[in-house]
């Protein structure tokens, strides 16, 4: 929301939103909003299909797939809550700057604009996921790597060789 205040309804829940607030709506989810104060309401809608970020997401309409994609690498199951339908606020103005740049790039159609818009959208999504994520969002270390790390910690004073671990763990 660039200007004004509005009443937003999604999934039967109503909330008041103001300039600097933003939210994610999954494709096909019904929602509505109406202005509730002056100045006139100004809203930017960023509509995109997941395949805009990654062709491998073609046909997917689940936000979970976007979050788990190789570009974002957030594990959806570790988020404190689903980001869809939740209101976020742009405390430091970074989201607003990204949105303004997205609009300029989209309207300007300069060479590389689509690719730049893709990068900006990824940045916007990462900033949003950070708001509801935790340190557990980092990619999980495989069981094999954890066992190797444990062996190294237990035997750090001994001479350790990569070939030994490769044989032991069939790598």
Coordinates of N, CA and C in Angstrom, one line a residue:
X1 N 0.9 -1.2 0.0 CA 0.0 0.0 0.0 C 0.9 1.2 0.0
X2 N 0.7 2.1 -1.0 CA 1.6 3.3 -1.1 C 1.0 4.4 -0.3
X3 N -0.3 4.6 -0.4 CA -1.0 5.7 0.3 C -2.3 5.2 0.9
X4 N -2.8 5.9 1.9 CA -4.1 5.6 2.5 C -4.2 4.4 3.4
X5 N -5.4 4.2 3.8 CA -5.8 3.1 4.7 C -6.9 2.3 4.0
X6 N -6.9 1.0 4.3 CA -8.0 0.2 3.7 C -8.4 -0.9 4.7
X7 N -9.5 -1.5 4.4 CA -10.0 -2.6 5.1 C -9.8 -3.8 4.1
X8 N -9.1 -4.8 4.6 CA -8.7 -5.9 3.7 C -9.4 -7.2 4.3
X9 N -10.0 -7.9 3.4 CA -10.7 -9.2 3.8 C -10.1 -10.3 3.0
X10 N -9.6 -11.4 3.7 CA -9.1 -12.6 3.1 C -9.5 -13.8 3.9
X11 N -10.0 -14.8 3.3 CA -10.4 -16.0 4.0 C -11.3 -15.7 5.2
X12 N -12.2 -14.7 5.1 CA -13.2 -14.4 6.1 C -12.6 -13.5 7.2
X13 N -11.3 -13.2 7.2 CA -10.7 -12.4 8.2 C -10.5 -11.0 7.7
X14 N -10.9 -10.0 8.5 CA -10.8 -8.6 8.1 C -9.7 -7.9 8.9
X15 N -8.9 -7.0 8.3 CA -7.9 -6.3 9.0 C -7.7 -4.9 8.3
X16 N -7.3 -3.9 9.1 CA -7.1 -2.6 8.6 C -5.6 -2.5 8.3
X17 N -5.3 -2.0 7.1 CA -4.0 -1.9 6.6 C -3.7 -0.4 6.2
X18 N -2.5 0.0 6.2 CA -2.1 1.3 5.9 C -0.8 1.4 5.0
X19 N -0.4 2.6 4.6 CA 0.8 2.7 3.8 C 1.9 2.0 4.4
X20 N 2.7 1.2 3.6 CA 3.8 0.4 4.1 C 3.5 -1.0 4.4
X21 N 2.2 -1.3 4.5 CA 1.8 -2.7 4.7 C 1.7 -3.4 3.4
X22 N 2.0 -4.7 3.4 CA 1.8 -5.5 2.2 C 1.5 -7.0 2.6
X23 N 1.0 -7.7 1.7 CA 0.6 -9.1 1.9 C 0.7 -10.0 0.7
X24 N 0.7 -11.3 0.9 CA 0.8 -12.2 -0.2 C -0.5 -13.0 -0.3
X25 N -1.0 -13.1 -1.5 CA -2.2 -13.8 -1.8 C -1.9 -14.9 -2.8
X26 N -2.3 -16.1 -2.4 CA -2.0 -17.2 -3.3 C -3.0 -17.2 -4.5
X27 N -2.6 -17.6 -5.6 CA -3.5 -17.6 -6.8 C -4.8 -18.4 -6.5
X28 N -5.9 -17.7 -6.9 CA -7.2 -18.3 -6.7 C -7.8 -18.0 -5.4
X29 N -7.1 -17.4 -4.4 CA -7.7 -17.0 -3.1 C -8.5 -15.7 -3.3
X30 N -9.8 -15.8 -2.8 CA -10.6 -14.6 -2.9 C -10.2 -13.6 -1.8
X31 N -10.1 -12.4 -2.1 CA -9.9 -11.3 -1.1 C -10.4 -10.0 -1.7
X32 N -10.6 -9.1 -0.8 CA -11.1 -7.8 -1.3 C -10.6 -6.7 -0.3
X33 N -10.6 -5.5 -0.8 CA -10.3 -4.4 0.0 C -11.0 -3.1 -0.4
X34 N -11.2 -2.2 0.6 CA -11.9 -0.9 0.3 C -11.2 0.2 1.1
X35 N -11.2 1.3 0.5 CA -10.6 2.5 1.2 C -11.4 2.9 2.4
X36 N -10.7 3.3 3.5 CA -11.4 3.7 4.7 C -11.0 5.0 5.2
X37 N -10.1 5.7 4.5 CA -9.7 7.0 4.9 C -9.1 7.8 3.8
X38 N -8.8 9.1 4.0 CA -8.0 9.9 3.1 C -6.6 9.8 3.5
X39 N -5.6 10.0 2.6 CA -5.7 10.4 1.2 C -6.2 9.2 0.4
X40 N -6.4 9.5 -0.9 CA -6.9 8.4 -1.8 C -6.0 7.2 -1.7
X41 N -6.6 6.0 -1.7 CA -5.9 4.8 -1.6 C -5.0 4.5 -2.9
X42 N -3.8 4.1 -2.7 CA -2.9 3.8 -3.8 C -2.3 2.4 -3.4
X43 N -2.6 1.4 -4.3 CA -2.1 0.1 -4.0 C -1.4 -0.5 -5.3
X44 N -0.3 -1.2 -5.1 CA 0.4 -1.8 -6.2 C 0.2 -3.3 -6.0
X45 N -0.3 -4.0 -7.1 CA -0.4 -5.4 -7.1 C 0.7 -6.0 -8.0
X46 N 1.5 -6.9 -7.4 CA 2.5 -7.6 -8.1 C 2.0 -9.0 -8.4
X47 N 1.6 -9.2 -9.6 CA 1.0 -10.5 -10.0 C 2.0 -11.3 -10.8
X48 N 2.3 -12.5 -10.4 CA 3.2 -13.4 -11.1 C 2.9 -14.8 -10.9
X49 N 3.3 -15.6 -11.9 CA 3.2 -17.1 -11.7 C 4.5 -17.6 -11.2
X50 N 4.6 -18.7 -10.5 CA 5.9 -19.2 -10.0 C 6.9 -19.4 -11.1
X51 N 6.5 -19.8 -12.3 CA 7.4 -20.1 -13.4 C 8.2 -18.8 -13.8
X52 N 7.7 -17.6 -13.4 CA 8.4 -16.4 -13.7 C 9.8 -16.4 -13.0
X53 N 9.8 -17.0 -11.8 CA 11.0 -17.1 -11.0 C 11.9 -18.3 -11.5
X54 N 11.2 -19.4 -11.8 CA 12.0 -20.6 -12.2 C 11.1 -21.4 -13.1
X55 N 11.5 -21.7 -14.3 CA 10.8 -22.5 -15.3 C 10.4 -23.9 -14.7
X56 N 11.2 -24.4 -13.8 CA 10.9 -25.7 -13.2 C 9.6 -25.6 -12.3
X57 N 9.1 -24.5 -12.0 CA 7.9 -24.3 -11.2 C 6.6 -24.2 -12.1
X58 N 6.8 -24.4 -13.4 CA 5.7 -24.3 -14.4 C 4.5 -25.2 -13.9
X59 N 3.4 -24.5 -13.9 CA 2.2 -25.3 -13.5 C 1.9 -25.3 -12.0
X60 N 2.9 -24.9 -11.2 CA 2.7 -24.9 -9.8 C 1.9 -23.7 -9.4
X61 N 1.0 -23.8 -8.5 CA 0.3 -22.6 -8.0 C 0.4 -22.5 -6.4
X62 N 1.3 -23.3 -5.9 CA 1.5 -23.3 -4.4 C 2.6 -22.4 -4.0
X63 N 2.4 -21.6 -3.0 CA 3.4 -20.7 -2.6 C 4.5 -21.5 -1.9
X64 N 4.2 -22.6 -1.3 CA 5.2 -23.5 -0.7 C 6.3 -23.8 -1.7
X65 N 5.9 -24.1 -3.0 CA 6.9 -24.5 -4.0 C 7.8 -23.3 -4.3
X66 N 7.3 -22.1 -4.3 CA 8.1 -20.9 -4.5 C 9.2 -20.8 -3.4
X67 N 8.7 -20.9 -2.2 CA 9.6 -20.7 -1.0 C 10.6 -21.8 -1.0
X68 N 10.3 -23.0 -1.4 CA 11.3 -24.1 -1.4 C 12.2 -24.1 -2.6
X69 N 11.9 -23.3 -3.6 CA 12.7 -23.3 -4.8 C 14.2 -23.0 -4.6
X70 N 15.0 -23.4 -5.5 CA 16.4 -23.2 -5.3 C 16.8 -21.7 -5.2
X71 N 16.0 -20.8 -5.7 CA 16.4 -19.4 -5.6 C 16.2 -18.8 -4.2
X72 N 15.2 -19.3 -3.5 CA 14.9 -18.8 -2.1 C 15.5 -19.7 -1.0
X73 N 15.4 -21.0 -1.2 CA 16.0 -22.0 -0.3 C 15.5 -21.8 1.2
X74 N 14.3 -21.4 1.3 CA 13.7 -21.4 2.7 C 12.9 -22.7 2.8
X75 N 13.0 -23.4 3.9 CA 12.2 -24.6 4.1 C 10.9 -24.2 4.6
X76 N 9.8 -24.4 3.8 CA 8.5 -23.9 4.2 C 8.1 -24.5 5.5
X77 N 8.5 -25.7 5.8 CA 8.0 -26.4 7.1 C 8.7 -25.8 8.3
X78 N 9.7 -24.9 8.2 CA 10.3 -24.3 9.3 C 9.9 -22.9 9.6
X79 N 9.0 -22.4 8.7 CA 8.5 -21.0 8.9 C 7.6 -21.0 10.2
X80 N 7.6 -19.9 10.9 CA 6.7 -19.9 12.1 C 5.2 -19.9 11.7
X81 N 4.9 -19.4 10.5 CA 3.5 -19.4 10.1 C 3.6 -19.2 8.5
X82 N 2.4 -19.5 7.9 CA 2.4 -19.3 6.5 C 2.4 -17.8 6.1
X83 N 3.2 -17.5 5.1 CA 3.2 -16.0 4.8 C 2.0 -15.6 4.0
X84 N 1.2 -16.5 3.5 CA 0.0 -16.1 2.8 C -1.1 -15.6 3.7
X85 N -1.7 -14.5 3.3 CA -2.8 -14.0 4.1 C -2.4 -13.2 5.3
X86 N -1.1 -13.1 5.5 CA -0.5 -12.4 6.7 C -0.1 -11.0 6.2
X87 N -0.3 -10.0 7.1 CA 0.1 -8.6 6.8 C 1.6 -8.4 7.3
X88 N 2.3 -7.8 6.4 CA 3.7 -7.4 6.7 C 3.8 -5.9 6.7
X89 N 4.8 -5.4 7.4 CA 5.0 -3.9 7.3 C 6.4 -3.6 6.9
X90 N 6.6 -2.7 6.0 CA 7.9 -2.3 5.5 C 8.5 -1.3 6.4
X91 N 9.2 -1.8 7.5 CA 9.7 -0.9 8.5 C 10.8 0.1 8.0
X92 N 11.7 -0.4 7.2 CA 12.8 0.4 6.8 C 12.7 1.0 5.4
X93 N 11.6 0.7 4.7 CA 11.4 1.3 3.4 C 12.0 0.5 2.2
X94 N 12.7 -0.6 2.6 CA 13.4 -1.4 1.5 C 12.4 -2.1 0.6
X95 N 11.3 -2.5 1.1 CA 10.2 -3.2 0.2 C 9.7 -2.1 -0.7
X96 N 9.4 -0.9 -0.2 CA 8.9 0.2 -1.1 C 9.9 0.5 -2.2
X97 N 11.2 0.5 -1.9 CA 12.2 0.8 -2.9 C 12.2 -0.3 -4.0
X98 N 12.1 -1.5 -3.5 CA 12.1 -2.6 -4.5 C 10.9 -2.5 -5.4
X99 N 9.7 -2.2 -4.8 CA 8.5 -2.1 -5.6 C 8.6 -0.9 -6.6
X100 N 9.1 0.2 -6.2 CA 9.3 1.3 -7.1 C 10.3 1.0 -8.2
X101 N 11.3 0.3 -7.9 CA 12.3 -0.2 -9.0 C 11.6 -1.2 -9.9
X102 N 10.8 -2.1 -9.4 CA 10.1 -3.0 -10.2 C 9.2 -2.3 -11.2
X103 N 8.5 -1.3 -10.7 CA 7.6 -0.6 -11.6 C 8.4 0.1 -12.7
X104 N 9.5 0.8 -12.3 CA 10.3 1.5 -13.3 C 10.8 0.6 -14.4
X105 N 11.4 -0.6 -13.9 CA 11.9 -1.5 -14.8 C 10.9 -2.1 -15.8
X106 N 9.7 -2.4 -15.2 CA 8.6 -3.0 -16.0 C 8.1 -2.0 -17.1
X107 N 8.0 -0.8 -16.6 CA 7.5 0.3 -17.6 C 8.6 0.7 -18.6
X108 N 9.8 0.7 -18.1 CA 10.9 1.1 -19.0 C 11.3 0.1 -20.1
X109 N 11.1 -1.1 -19.8 CA 11.4 -2.2 -20.7 C 12.8 -2.2 -21.3
X110 N 13.8 -1.7 -20.5 CA 15.2 -1.7 -20.9 C 15.7 -3.1 -21.1
X111 N 16.8 -3.2 -21.8 CA 17.4 -4.6 -22.0 C 17.7 -5.2 -20.6
X112 N 17.3 -6.4 -20.4 CA 17.5 -7.1 -19.2 C 16.5 -6.8 -18.1
X113 N 15.4 -6.1 -18.4 CA 14.4 -5.6 -17.4 C 13.7 -6.8 -16.8
X114 N 13.4 -7.8 -17.6 CA 12.7 -9.0 -17.1 C 13.6 -9.7 -16.1
X115 N 14.8 -9.9 -16.4 CA 15.8 -10.6 -15.5 C 16.0 -9.8 -14.2
X116 N 16.1 -8.5 -14.4 CA 16.3 -7.7 -13.2 C 15.0 -7.7 -12.3
X117 N 13.8 -7.7 -12.9 CA 12.6 -7.8 -12.2 C 12.5 -9.1 -11.4
X118 N 13.0 -10.2 -12.0 CA 13.0 -11.5 -11.4 C 13.9 -11.4 -10.1
X119 N 15.1 -10.8 -10.3 CA 16.0 -10.7 -9.1 C 15.4 -9.8 -8.0
X120 N 14.7 -8.8 -8.4 CA 14.1 -7.9 -7.4 C 13.0 -8.6 -6.7
X121 N 12.2 -9.4 -7.4 CA 11.1 -10.2 -6.8 C 11.7 -11.2 -5.8
X122 N 12.7 -11.9 -6.2 CA 13.4 -12.8 -5.3 C 13.8 -12.1 -4.0
X123 N 14.4 -10.9 -4.2 CA 14.9 -10.2 -3.0 C 13.7 -9.8 -2.1
X124 N 12.6 -9.4 -2.7 CA 11.4 -9.1 -1.9 C 10.9 -10.3 -1.2
X125 N 10.8 -11.4 -1.8 CA 10.4 -12.6 -1.2 C 11.3 -13.1 0.0
X126 N 12.6 -13.0 -0.2 CA 13.5 -13.3 0.8 C 13.4 -12.4 2.0
X127 N 13.3 -11.1 1.8 CA 13.0 -10.2 2.9 C 11.8 -10.5 3.7
X128 N 10.7 -10.9 3.0 CA 9.5 -11.3 3.6 C 9.6 -12.6 4.4
X129 N 10.3 -13.6 3.8 CA 10.4 -14.8 4.5 C 11.2 -14.7 5.8
X130 N 12.2 -13.8 5.8 CA 13.0 -13.5 7.0 C 12.1 -13.0 8.2
X131 N 11.0 -12.4 7.8 CA 10.1 -11.8 8.9 C 9.4 -12.9 9.6
X132 N 9.2 -14.1 9.0 CA 8.5 -15.2 9.7 C 9.4 -16.4 9.8
X133 N 10.6 -16.4 9.4 CA 11.5 -17.5 9.5 C 12.3 -17.5 10.8
X134 N 13.2 -18.4 10.9 CA 14.1 -18.5 12.0 C 15.5 -19.1 11.5
X135 N 16.4 -19.2 12.4 CA 17.7 -19.8 12.0 C 17.5 -21.2 11.5
X136 N 16.4 -21.8 11.9 CA 16.2 -23.2 11.4 C 15.9 -23.2 9.9
X137 N 15.8 -22.0 9.3 CA 15.5 -22.0 7.8 C 16.7 -22.4 7.0
X138 N 17.8 -22.4 7.6 CA 19.0 -22.7 6.8 C 18.9 -24.1 6.3
X139 N 19.4 -24.4 5.1 CA 19.3 -25.8 4.6 C 19.8 -26.8 5.6
X140 N 19.1 -27.9 5.8 CA 19.5 -28.9 6.7 C 20.7 -29.6 6.2
X141 N 21.6 -30.0 7.1 CA 22.8 -30.8 6.8 C 22.4 -32.3 6.8
X142 N 22.8 -33.0 5.8 CA 22.4 -34.4 5.7 C 22.9 -35.2 6.8
X143 N 22.3 -36.4 7.1 CA 22.7 -37.3 8.2 C 24.2 -37.7 8.0
X144 N 24.6 -38.0 6.8 CA 25.9 -38.4 6.5 C 26.9 -37.3 6.9
X145 N 26.6 -36.1 6.5 CA 27.5 -35.0 6.8 C 27.6 -34.8 8.3
X146 N 26.5 -34.9 9.0 CA 26.4 -34.8 10.5 C 27.3 -35.9 11.1
X147 N 27.2 -37.1 10.6 CA 28.0 -38.2 11.2 C 29.5 -37.9 10.9
X148 N 29.9 -37.4 9.7 CA 31.3 -37.1 9.4 C 31.8 -36.0 10.4
X149 N 30.9 -35.0 10.5 CA 31.3 -33.9 11.4 C 31.5 -34.4 12.8
X150 N 30.7 -35.3 13.3 CA 30.8 -35.8 14.6 C 32.1 -36.6 14.7
X151 N 32.4 -37.4 13.7 CA 33.7 -38.2 13.7 C 34.9 -37.3 13.8
X152 N 34.8 -36.2 13.0 CA 36.0 -35.3 13.0 C 36.1 -34.6 14.4
X153 N 35.0 -34.2 15.0 CA 35.1 -33.6 16.3 C 35.6 -34.6 17.4
X154 N 35.2 -35.9 17.2 CA 35.6 -36.9 18.2 C 37.1 -37.3 18.0
X155 N 37.6 -37.2 16.8 CA 39.0 -37.7 16.5 C 39.9 -36.6 15.9
X156 N 39.6 -35.3 16.3 CA 40.4 -34.2 15.8 C 41.9 -34.3 16.0
X157 N 42.3 -35.0 17.1 CA 43.7 -35.1 17.4 C 44.4 -36.1 16.5
X158 N 43.7 -37.0 15.9 CA 44.3 -38.0 15.0 C 44.5 -37.5 13.6
X159 N 45.3 -38.2 12.8 CA 45.4 -37.9 11.4 C 44.2 -38.4 10.7
X160 N 43.5 -37.4 10.1 CA 42.2 -37.8 9.4 C 42.4 -37.5 7.9
X161 N 41.9 -38.4 7.1 CA 42.0 -38.3 5.6 C 40.7 -38.4 5.0
X162 N 40.5 -37.6 3.9 CA 39.3 -37.6 3.2 C 39.0 -38.9 2.6
X163 N 40.0 -39.6 2.1 CA 39.8 -40.9 1.5 C 39.3 -41.9 2.5
X164 N 39.6 -41.8 3.7 CA 39.1 -42.7 4.8 C 37.6 -42.5 4.9
X165 N 37.2 -41.2 5.0 CA 35.8 -40.9 5.1 C 35.0 -41.3 3.8
X166 N 35.6 -41.2 2.7 CA 35.0 -41.6 1.4 C 34.7 -43.1 1.4
X167 N 35.7 -43.8 1.8 CA 35.5 -45.3 1.9 C 34.4 -45.7 2.9
X168 N 34.5 -45.1 4.1 CA 33.6 -45.4 5.2 C 32.2 -45.1 4.9
X169 N 32.0 -44.0 4.2 CA 30.6 -43.5 3.9 C 30.2 -43.7 2.4
X170 N 31.0 -44.5 1.7 CA 30.7 -44.9 0.3 C 30.5 -43.7 -0.6
X171 N 31.4 -42.8 -0.5 CA 31.4 -41.6 -1.4 C 32.7 -41.7 -2.3

